[in-house]
Structure formats: structure tokens, C-alpha cells
Tab-separated table of C-alpha atoms in Angstrom:
chain	number	residue	atom	x	y	z
A	465	MET	CA	0.000	0.000	0.000
A	466	ARG	CA	1.320	3.370	-0.890
A	467	LYS	CA	2.502	5.880	1.682
A	468	LEU	CA	2.002	9.572	1.265
A	469	VAL	CA	5.058	11.754	1.583
A	470	THR	CA	4.638	15.511	1.693
A	471	ILE	CA	7.687	17.532	0.777
A	472	CYS	CA	7.861	21.248	1.451
A	473	ALA	CA	9.637	23.103	-1.346
A	474	VAL	CA	11.034	26.424	-0.157
A	475	LEU	CA	10.217	29.059	-2.738
A	476	THR	CA	12.183	32.128	-3.647
A	477	MET	CA	10.815	35.517	-2.523
A	478	MET	CA	12.877	37.619	-4.903
A	479	SER	CA	11.271	39.469	-7.762
A	480	ALA	CA	11.416	38.103	-11.302
A	481	MET	CA	13.660	40.983	-12.367
A	482	SER	CA	16.343	40.321	-9.770
A	483	ASP	CA	15.972	36.558	-9.455
A	484	PRO	CA	17.993	34.503	-11.947
A	485	ALA	CA	16.047	31.909	-13.881
A	486	PRO	CA	16.235	28.448	-12.297
A	487	ALA	CA	18.347	25.789	-13.932
A	488	ALA	CA	16.566	23.490	-16.351
A	489	VAL	CA	15.296	20.174	-15.048
A	490	ASP	CA	17.813	17.339	-15.042
A	491	PHE	CA	15.798	14.943	-17.170
A	492	ASP	CA	18.095	12.041	-16.355
A	493	ASN	CA	17.166	12.271	-12.662
A	494	LEU	CA	13.410	12.545	-12.311
A	495	SER	CA	11.126	11.131	-9.644
A	496	TRP	CA	7.669	10.254	-11.001
A	497	SER	CA	4.400	10.062	-9.097
A	498	VAL	CA	0.659	10.151	-9.619
A	499	GLN	CA	-0.550	13.608	-8.666
A	500	TYR	CA	-4.225	12.934	-9.378
A	501	MET	CA	-6.413	10.077	-10.555
A	502	ILE	CA	-10.076	9.385	-11.368
A	503	ASP	CA	-10.999	6.958	-8.580
A	504	GLN	CA	-14.026	5.310	-10.140
A	505	SER	CA	-15.387	3.980	-6.847
A	506	GLN	CA	-15.881	7.548	-5.567
A	507	THR	CA	-18.253	10.464	-6.145
A	508	VAL	CA	-16.679	13.917	-6.556
A	509	LEU	CA	-18.773	17.098	-6.314
A	510	GLY	CA	-21.837	15.081	-7.267
A	511	THR	CA	-20.172	13.209	-10.128
A	512	ASN	CA	-20.259	9.424	-9.818
A	513	GLN	CA	-16.875	8.570	-11.339
A	514	PHE	CA	-17.638	4.983	-12.339
A	515	ASP	CA	-18.396	6.142	-15.895
A	516	ARG	CA	-17.036	9.709	-16.014
A	517	PRO	CA	-15.081	11.853	-16.440
A	518	ARG	CA	-12.608	10.341	-18.893
A	519	ASN	CA	-10.007	11.420	-21.473
A	520	ASN	CA	-7.906	14.068	-19.765
A	521	ARG	CA	-6.461	16.101	-22.640
A	522	GLY	CA	-6.110	19.724	-21.495
A	523	LEU	CA	-3.850	20.681	-18.592
A	524	ALA	CA	-2.754	24.045	-17.192
A	525	ILE	CA	-1.403	25.413	-13.933
A	526	SER	CA	-2.472	28.538	-12.052
A	527	PRO	CA	-0.005	31.456	-11.951
A	528	ASP	CA	0.671	30.888	-8.228
A	529	GLY	CA	1.473	27.208	-8.874
A	530	ASN	CA	-1.164	25.978	-6.416
A	531	TYR	CA	-3.822	24.577	-8.755
A	532	LEU	CA	-4.124	22.451	-11.858
A	533	TYR	CA	-6.950	22.730	-14.363
A	534	ALA	CA	-7.766	19.480	-16.162
A	535	GLY	CA	-10.118	19.022	-19.110
A	536	TYR	CA	-11.899	15.683	-19.673
A	537	ASN	CA	-13.244	15.544	-23.209
A	538	ASN	CA	-14.989	12.196	-23.764
A	539	PRO	CA	-18.440	13.157	-25.121
A	540	SER	CA	-20.044	9.798	-24.211
A	541	SER	CA	-19.136	10.283	-20.539
A	542	GLY	CA	-19.850	14.016	-20.312
A	543	PHE	CA	-17.437	16.916	-20.710
A	544	GLU	CA	-15.861	18.167	-17.511
A	545	VAL	CA	-13.187	20.643	-16.440
A	546	ARG	CA	-11.775	20.412	-12.908
A	547	LYS	CA	-9.791	22.722	-10.654
A	548	ILE	CA	-7.434	20.601	-8.559
A	549	ASP	CA	-5.748	21.726	-5.337
A	550	LEU	CA	-2.140	20.507	-5.496
A	551	SER	CA	-1.670	20.659	-1.721
A	552	GLU	CA	-4.536	18.222	-1.036
A	553	PRO	CA	-3.500	14.544	-0.958
A	554	ASP	CA	-7.016	13.084	-1.172
A	555	TYR	CA	-8.213	12.882	-4.780
A	556	ASN	CA	-11.830	13.603	-3.843
A	557	ASN	CA	-11.039	16.648	-1.719
A	558	ALA	CA	-8.458	17.904	-4.229
A	559	THR	CA	-11.224	18.765	-6.705
A	560	VAL	CA	-12.341	22.178	-5.457
A	561	ALA	CA	-14.421	23.285	-8.469
A	562	HIS	CA	-15.666	21.878	-11.744
A	563	LEU	CA	-17.705	22.542	-14.871
A	564	VAL	CA	-19.844	19.653	-16.091
A	565	GLY	CA	-21.218	19.531	-19.635
A	566	VAL	CA	-19.931	23.035	-20.408
A	567	SER	CA	-16.585	22.579	-22.149
A	568	ARG	CA	-14.316	19.832	-23.370
A	569	GLY	CA	-11.222	21.641	-22.156
A	570	LYS	CA	-9.239	19.937	-24.930
A	571	ALA	CA	-6.660	22.652	-24.315
A	572	ILE	CA	-6.498	25.042	-21.363
A	573	SER	CA	-4.591	28.250	-20.719
A	574	VAL	CA	-4.432	30.357	-17.569
A	575	ASP	CA	-3.408	33.996	-17.885
A	576	ASP	CA	-1.218	35.981	-15.502
A	577	VAL	CA	-4.148	37.025	-13.290
A	578	GLY	CA	-5.691	33.544	-13.124
A	579	ARG	CA	-8.488	33.628	-15.698
A	580	VAL	CA	-9.066	30.261	-17.378
A	581	TYR	CA	-9.392	29.775	-21.153
A	582	LEU	CA	-10.987	26.563	-22.404
A	583	ALA	CA	-10.685	25.325	-25.992
A	584	ASP	CA	-14.129	23.950	-26.744
A	585	ALA	CA	-14.171	23.007	-30.439
A	586	GLY	CA	-16.068	25.942	-31.981
A	587	GLU	CA	-14.965	28.580	-29.473
A	588	VAL	CA	-12.786	29.482	-26.523
A	589	LYS	CA	-14.716	29.935	-23.291
A	590	ILE	CA	-13.252	32.228	-20.607
A	591	PHE	CA	-13.957	31.701	-16.910
A	592	ASP	CA	-12.789	33.171	-13.646
A	593	ALA	CA	-10.281	31.196	-11.564
A	594	ASP	CA	-13.012	29.336	-9.658
A	595	LEU	CA	-14.850	28.312	-12.847
A	596	THR	CA	-18.011	30.036	-11.618
A	597	THR	CA	-18.524	32.919	-14.059
A	598	GLN	CA	-18.136	32.894	-17.824
A	599	GLN	CA	-16.686	36.090	-19.259
A	600	PHE	CA	-16.582	37.522	-22.795
A	601	THR	CA	-18.034	35.244	-25.472
A	602	GLY	CA	-18.635	35.490	-29.184
A	603	GLY	CA	-15.299	36.728	-30.483
A	604	LEU	CA	-13.073	33.685	-29.965
A	605	THR	CA	-14.580	31.256	-32.437
A	606	GLY	CA	-13.319	28.731	-34.992
A	607	THR	CA	-14.199	25.480	-36.711
A	608	GLN	CA	-12.279	23.126	-34.386
A	609	ILE	CA	-10.124	24.952	-31.828
A	610	GLU	CA	-7.650	22.491	-30.309
A	611	GLY	CA	-5.016	24.809	-28.814
A	612	VAL	CA	-5.053	28.020	-26.777
A	613	ALA	CA	-2.280	30.117	-25.241
A	614	THR	CA	-2.302	33.496	-23.508
A	615	VAL	CA	0.684	35.771	-22.973
A	616	ARG	CA	1.177	39.387	-21.948
A	617	GLN	CA	3.171	41.259	-24.573
A	618	GLY	CA	4.074	44.918	-24.210
A	619	GLY	CA	1.388	45.466	-21.610
A	620	SER	CA	-1.378	43.892	-23.703
A	621	LEU	CA	-2.810	40.422	-23.204
A	622	SER	CA	-2.652	38.310	-26.367
A	623	ILE	CA	-4.438	35.051	-27.093
A	624	PHE	CA	-3.331	32.520	-29.717
A	625	THR	CA	-5.600	29.730	-30.934
A	626	SER	CA	-4.980	26.798	-33.275
A	627	ASP	CA	-7.794	25.603	-35.508
A	628	ARG	CA	-7.452	21.943	-36.367
A	629	ASN	CA	-9.767	21.988	-39.389
A	630	ALA	CA	-8.855	25.381	-40.843
A	631	GLY	CA	-5.092	24.909	-40.382
A	632	THR	CA	-4.684	28.363	-38.851
A	633	ILE	CA	-3.090	30.156	-35.917
A	634	THR	CA	-5.030	33.256	-34.893
A	635	LYS	CA	-3.720	36.070	-32.688
A	636	GLN	CA	-6.098	38.450	-30.928
A	637	ILE	CA	-5.598	41.234	-28.395
A	638	LEU	CA	-7.898	40.955	-25.391
A	639	THR	CA	-9.585	43.919	-23.729
A	640	GLU	CA	-9.581	43.900	-19.916
A	641	SER	CA	-11.868	45.896	-17.640
A	642	GLY	CA	-12.102	45.451	-13.875
A	643	GLY	CA	-10.462	42.032	-14.027
A	644	VAL	CA	-12.858	40.809	-16.712
A	645	ILE	CA	-12.230	40.144	-20.412
A	646	THR	CA	-14.678	42.313	-22.355
A	647	GLY	CA	-13.487	42.024	-25.962
A	648	ALA	CA	-11.052	40.583	-28.496
A	649	THR	CA	-9.591	42.199	-31.609
A	650	LEU	CA	-7.536	40.550	-34.341
A	651	ASP	CA	-3.906	41.716	-34.252
A	652	SER	CA	-3.404	43.114	-37.760
A	653	SER	CA	0.396	43.136	-37.292
A	654	PHE	CA	0.442	39.328	-37.099
A	655	GLY	CA	0.331	37.217	-40.247
A	656	THR	CA	-2.451	38.239	-42.599
A	657	ALA	CA	-4.949	40.333	-40.616
A	658	GLY	CA	-4.169	38.375	-37.445
A	659	VAL	CA	-4.090	34.893	-38.971
A	660	TYR	CA	-1.237	32.573	-39.966
A	661	GLN	CA	-2.430	30.069	-42.547
A	662	PHE	CA	-0.734	26.706	-43.052
A	663	ALA	CA	-0.964	24.710	-46.237
A	664	SER	CA	-3.579	21.963	-46.321
A	665	GLY	CA	-2.966	18.628	-44.638
A	666	VAL	CA	-2.055	19.800	-41.123
A	667	ASP	CA	-3.769	18.632	-37.925
A	668	LEU	CA	-3.013	21.391	-35.416
A	669	ARG	CA	-3.287	20.747	-31.678
A	670	GLY	CA	-1.555	22.368	-28.686
A	671	VAL	CA	-0.104	25.864	-29.044
A	672	GLU	CA	2.335	27.743	-26.776
A	673	VAL	CA	4.458	30.910	-26.948
A	674	ASP	CA	8.145	30.861	-25.994
A	675	ASN	CA	10.056	33.651	-24.243
A	676	THR	CA	11.085	35.194	-27.588
A	677	GLY	CA	7.479	35.531	-28.771
A	678	ARG	CA	7.595	32.664	-31.256
A	679	ILE	CA	4.503	30.485	-31.473
A	680	TRP	CA	4.876	26.714	-31.262
A	681	VAL	CA	2.075	24.450	-32.488
A	682	ALA	CA	1.834	20.652	-32.599
A	683	ASP	CA	0.807	18.870	-35.815
A	684	ASN	CA	-0.662	15.545	-34.780
A	685	ASP	CA	-0.846	13.974	-38.260
A	686	ASN	CA	2.573	14.950	-39.595
A	687	ALA	CA	4.746	14.177	-36.530
A	688	ALA	CA	5.942	17.771	-36.418
A	689	VAL	CA	5.960	20.931	-34.365
A	690	TYR	CA	5.953	24.253	-36.210
A	691	VAL	CA	7.631	27.340	-34.768
A	692	ILE	CA	6.146	30.542	-36.190
A	693	ASP	CA	8.124	33.772	-35.941
A	694	ALA	CA	6.624	36.453	-33.680
A	695	THR	CA	5.328	38.506	-36.619
A	696	GLY	CA	3.500	35.558	-38.194
A	697	ASN	CA	5.403	35.736	-41.474
A	698	SER	CA	7.115	32.327	-41.616
A	699	HIS	CA	7.699	29.141	-39.683
A	700	SER	CA	10.336	26.489	-39.014
A	701	THR	CA	9.591	22.788	-38.676
A	702	VAL	CA	10.787	20.340	-36.035
A	703	SER	CA	10.097	16.763	-37.162
A	704	PHE	CA	9.976	13.576	-35.119
A	705	SER	CA	10.764	10.093	-36.382
A	706	ALA	CA	7.993	8.614	-34.263
A	707	GLY	CA	5.092	9.917	-32.268
A	708	THR	CA	2.201	12.285	-32.833
A	709	PRO	CA	2.671	15.610	-31.006
A	710	TYR	CA	-0.162	16.829	-28.806
A	711	ASP	CA	1.071	19.560	-26.486
A	712	ILE	CA	4.078	21.732	-25.647
A	713	GLY	CA	5.532	23.197	-22.462
A	714	PHE	CA	8.702	25.158	-21.744
A	715	ASP	CA	11.307	24.527	-19.079
A	716	ASN	CA	13.538	27.549	-19.615
A	717	ASP	CA	15.409	26.814	-22.868
A	718	ILE	CA	13.933	23.323	-23.316
A	719	ALA	CA	10.631	22.583	-25.029
A	720	LEU	CA	8.860	19.460	-23.765
A	721	ILE	CA	6.548	17.900	-26.343
A	722	THR	CA	4.149	15.038	-25.656
A	723	LEU	CA	4.246	12.638	-28.591
A	724	GLY	CA	1.206	10.505	-27.966
A	725	GLY	CA	1.949	6.976	-26.807
A	726	VAL	CA	4.070	7.370	-23.685
A	727	ASP	CA	6.924	9.511	-25.043
A	728	ILE	CA	8.043	13.072	-24.368
A	729	ALA	CA	10.490	14.782	-26.732
A	730	ARG	CA	12.942	17.527	-25.776
A	731	VAL	CA	13.937	20.339	-28.118
A	732	ASN	CA	16.293	23.266	-27.569
A	733	VAL	CA	14.257	26.470	-27.820
A	734	SER	CA	17.264	28.489	-29.008
A	735	ASP	CA	18.188	26.481	-32.124
A	736	LEU	CA	15.351	23.911	-32.474
A	737	THR	CA	17.711	20.947	-32.197
A	738	SER	CA	17.286	17.851	-30.060
A	739	ALA	CA	17.966	18.410	-26.367
A	740	GLY	CA	18.481	14.733	-25.624
A	741	SER	CA	16.828	11.386	-26.194
A	742	VAL	CA	13.069	11.051	-26.050
A	743	LEU	CA	11.730	10.247	-22.580
A	744	ASP	CA	10.032	6.847	-22.844
A	745	LEU	CA	7.698	6.414	-19.868
A	746	THR	CA	7.026	2.705	-20.379
A	747	GLY	CA	9.113	1.821	-17.327
A	748	VAL	CA	7.658	4.702	-15.307
A	749	LEU	CA	4.114	3.482	-15.929
A	750	ALA	CA	5.052	-0.072	-15.003
A	751	GLY	CA	6.675	1.135	-11.776
A	752	LEU	CA	3.502	2.983	-10.831
A	753	LYS	CA	1.343	-0.040	-11.772
A	754	LEU	CA	-0.241	1.837	-14.668
A	755	THR	CA	-0.843	0.733	-18.229
A	756	ALA	CA	-1.585	2.408	-21.545
A	757	SER	CA	-2.877	-0.850	-23.019
A	758	PRO	CA	-5.611	-1.746	-22.907
A	759	ALA	CA	-6.788	1.857	-22.728
A	760	THR	CA	-10.024	2.636	-20.911
A	761	GLY	CA	-12.097	5.083	-22.938
A	762	GLY	CA	-9.099	6.677	-24.613
A	763	ASP	CA	-6.035	6.226	-26.765
A	764	GLY	CA	-3.538	5.503	-24.003
A	765	ASN	CA	-1.538	8.676	-24.672
A	766	LEU	CA	0.396	11.268	-22.756
A	767	GLU	CA	-1.167	14.515	-23.971
A	768	GLY	CA	-1.551	17.762	-21.985
A	769	ILE	CA	1.552	19.117	-20.234
A	770	ALA	CA	2.032	21.895	-17.667
A	771	VAL	CA	5.518	22.958	-16.548
A	772	LEU	CA	6.920	24.674	-13.471
A	773	PRO	CA	10.253	25.866	-14.927
A	774	GLY	CA	13.167	24.320	-13.078
A	775	ALA	CA	10.860	22.508	-10.661
A	776	GLY	CA	9.107	19.752	-12.582
A	777	PHE	CA	6.114	19.184	-14.801
A	778	TYR	CA	2.692	17.549	-14.953
A	779	VAL	CA	1.460	15.413	-17.831
A	780	ALA	CA	-2.033	14.067	-18.550
A	781	GLY	CA	-2.572	10.357	-19.220
A	782	ASP	CA	-5.548	10.178	-21.595
A	783	GLY	CA	-6.868	6.616	-21.508
A	784	ILE	CA	-4.041	5.405	-19.268
A	785	ASN	CA	-5.337	3.396	-16.299
A	786	THR	CA	-4.223	1.205	-13.423
A	787	ALA	CA	-2.974	-2.206	-14.461
A	788	GLY	CA	-4.697	-5.519	-13.868
A	789	GLY	CA	-8.207	-4.091	-13.478
A	790	ARG	CA	-7.449	-2.900	-9.935
A	791	SER	CA	-5.782	0.006	-8.190
A	792	THR	CA	-3.435	0.927	-5.350
A	793	PHE	CA	-4.484	4.590	-5.598
A	794	GLY	CA	-7.483	6.481	-4.235
A	795	ARG	CA	-9.526	5.969	-1.082
A	796	THR	CA	-9.921	2.830	0.988
A	797	ASP	CA	-13.616	1.939	0.852
A	798	GLY	CA	-15.992	-0.957	0.256
A	799	GLU	CA	-14.184	-1.733	-2.998
A	800	SER	CA	-10.858	-2.269	-1.178
A	801	GLY	CA	-9.335	-5.550	-0.115
A	802	TYR	CA	-6.445	-8.006	-0.192
A	803	ASP	CA	-5.331	-10.345	-2.922
A	804	GLY	CA	-2.965	-12.576	-1.011
A	805	SER	CA	-0.633	-10.241	0.857
A	806	ASP	CA	-1.229	-7.320	-1.511
A	807	PHE	CA	-3.766	-4.639	-0.559
A	808	TYR	CA	-5.720	-2.769	-3.237
A	809	THR	CA	-7.828	0.324	-2.690
A	810	ASP	CA	-9.925	-0.839	-5.657
A	811	LEU	CA	-9.785	-4.609	-5.851
A	812	THR	CA	-12.014	-5.172	-8.882
A	813	HIS	CA	-11.915	-1.905	-10.881
A	814	ASP	CA	-9.201	0.139	-12.498
A	815	ASP	CA	-8.745	3.875	-11.881
A	816	ASN	CA	-8.332	6.218	-14.794
A	817	ASP	CA	-6.601	9.157	-16.474
A	818	PRO	CA	-3.702	9.766	-14.089
A	819	ILE	CA	-1.995	13.137	-13.991
A	820	LEU	CA	1.681	12.292	-13.566
A	821	PHE	CA	4.175	14.571	-11.851
A	822	ALA	CA	7.902	14.551	-12.619
A	823	VAL	CA	10.121	16.302	-10.099
A	824	PRO	CA	13.911	16.601	-10.166
A	825	GLU	CA	15.994	14.881	-7.526
A	826	PRO	CA	16.476	16.104	-4.866
A	827	ALA	CA	12.880	17.264	-4.569
A	828	THR	CA	13.539	20.372	-2.430
A	829	MET	CA	14.197	23.416	-4.629
A	830	SER	CA	13.280	26.998	-5.404
A	831	LEU	CA	10.317	27.508	-7.702
A	832	LEU	CA	10.285	30.327	-10.217
A	833	GLY	CA	8.631	33.572	-9.121
A	834	LEU	CA	6.381	32.049	-6.418
A	835	GLY	CA	6.216	33.118	-2.765
A	836	GLY	CA	5.511	31.124	0.397
A	837	LEU	CA	5.388	27.329	0.570
A	838	ALA	CA	4.100	24.772	-1.903
A	839	LEU	CA	3.270	21.195	-1.011
A	840	ILE	CA	4.383	18.569	-3.504
A	841	ARG	CA	2.805	15.125	-3.189
A	842	ARG	CA	4.795	12.013	-3.926
A	843	TYR	CA	3.851	8.373	-3.631
A	844	ARG	CA	5.973	5.418	-2.653
A	845	LYS	CA	4.864	1.862	-3.179
């Protein structure tokens, strides 16, 4: 049976201007854990989890580093977006807010004041940090929006969206009033009237903006990531020999790219070259008693990724589940019991869609630009 270990990470109190950027994660020395899991024997905020939610695709972290937002996009089991408290070890109690049947959350972005942007096929829906109030609607539409990123540039808040069907990246400038988004205007200085158009045959997914203003977007069909210059005039291509890119995150000068399956690629942001071998999480999943095959209600992929630069990263396991039709995660309840000398919290059912956390060793470190204390949960078998 697993034991919970809580590690306090002392965070720097210096300002971003005076504080040097943390060193990049040592990817050869990572400790992996399950940060969150759908425990299907439990009910969370009124949701009986035996059938839903499933298919965690979107993932984003709040600007203070205390919360994750996770989007579950399986239409047959009901769309759901959850706000997850990272300091809470119990999976049920960790879900502090949710939206049910409102958005797929296939991609999620959180801006610098905590507003949440949800890619929901035909539009982006904007909510406050507690997912209680929807803000501006009507101006962030598309045919199949699969990626969303927000970034403050020159004092203005920009939003970038990828449209899977149209093969476009759109940049808009958001209007803010009293902490609320009240409008969006195409940025005419980007691309053609605010739009960068790819040739036909692309399948655009996650989109992110690096610290130079370039826009990175994953092409799921063509095993490539495109890096568009900040003005939207041209792009470079980073190709992969295997894998289908879904999402992108940045750890300082390293781009982390989920490749479907259970692989994560690393690319140098500066020159777009390989930053080391692909991380194959086959052994990690086995060590945590998880499996990507057979997948439960999903493709068995690593998809959404959210990074704390220099401190670790979270990755969503869409369709990944506990091995052997049972689980050592979640609450002890009427579904728990022993098989020989081994105790299982769910003896006859698997648990689903784990959010994995990779933290450098040793696990105590400074986190970029965050004050106070953060609690990082790790599990030992």
C-alpha cells in the first residue's frame, strides 16, 4: 500500500527581475508520481466517477502554482473541467471546483491574473479562476479549436488559438476591464490580418508561446511541431521520427513535447535541435502499476503538459489506467481488499486518467517567481 510523503519546497521571494532563472530540469534524474487520478469507486462534487469523467487532454497550472486545471473531453461520458488543489492529498477533496457539460477543455490556458481559457471546439470559453462565471463570449470562435495560449506582450494580453480543421493560428488582443475580459480584436500586425495560414494537410493541436514571442504548435498527423516567428510571417519545422505531437511546455530553454503513446520529446528552444533522447515512460508506468494498453475510454496517450520551470512538470494520461483491473491509488472503501498479501484500494476496478508529476531529484528546490510554501505530493509503493 502506498505511503504519502509531503515535501515542502522552499520558494524564492525575490522578484522576477532580480531573481535569476532556475536551472533546467535534469531529465536524467526525475522522480515520477501520480498527482491525481479518477478513482471510479468515488463520487466527486456530485459526479459518480464509475463512468465519467474520462479522457484528460487539457492541462494548465495557475499562476501561483497551487492549482491544476484538467479538461476531460470524452463526449459519451460528459465533458468536464476540474480545478485541482495541489496541496490536497485526497483525490476527492483535491477537486475544489468543476464545470460539467460546459466545455471539453481539450486545451487550457491560464493567464497571468488567473483567468481560465478553455478550448471547446467551436470557441474558446473564458472563466474566472473558480470556474463560476463565464466572461466575454462570441469573439473567440473557430471550426475546431484544439489549442489556446495566452501571454502578456508589451502590456497587452494576447491570445493565440490553433484551428485543427482550418489549419490556422489566430492572434487576438484581449480587452480587460475590472479584471474581466470584455473584448477581443484581431492583431493586424500578425500574419495576414491576425491569422497565420498553413498549407492543407495539417492537424493542429496544442499551441504555446516561448520567451522570444515565437509560437509553437503541434501537428498531430505529420509528426511535427511548427515554430512561427513572432510577426507571423514564416515558420520552421521540427520533425519527429515517431510519435504524434499533442502539447508543448517550456522549461527555460527546453521545449517538452508530448508525442502521444508514452513519449516526451525535448527540443532546444534556441536552435530547435534535439535536447536529448526522447523520454520513454514505459518503465515509469510499469513502476507505478499503470498501463496504456488496454486503454479505458481513450487512446492511451500522454497529452496535456504543464511545466513549473526548473521545478518539474505535470502530464495528462488520456486513456491510461491502473494495471490488472485494480488500483493501489485512491480511497480505501468498500471496494478495497487483499489479494494474497497485496492490498488494493480498488480490488475489482481500475482507476483512470492519471496526472503524472515529474520532479527533479532532490525534490527540495526553489520555484520560479512564487512566494511562500508549496506542497508537492509524492507516492511510494
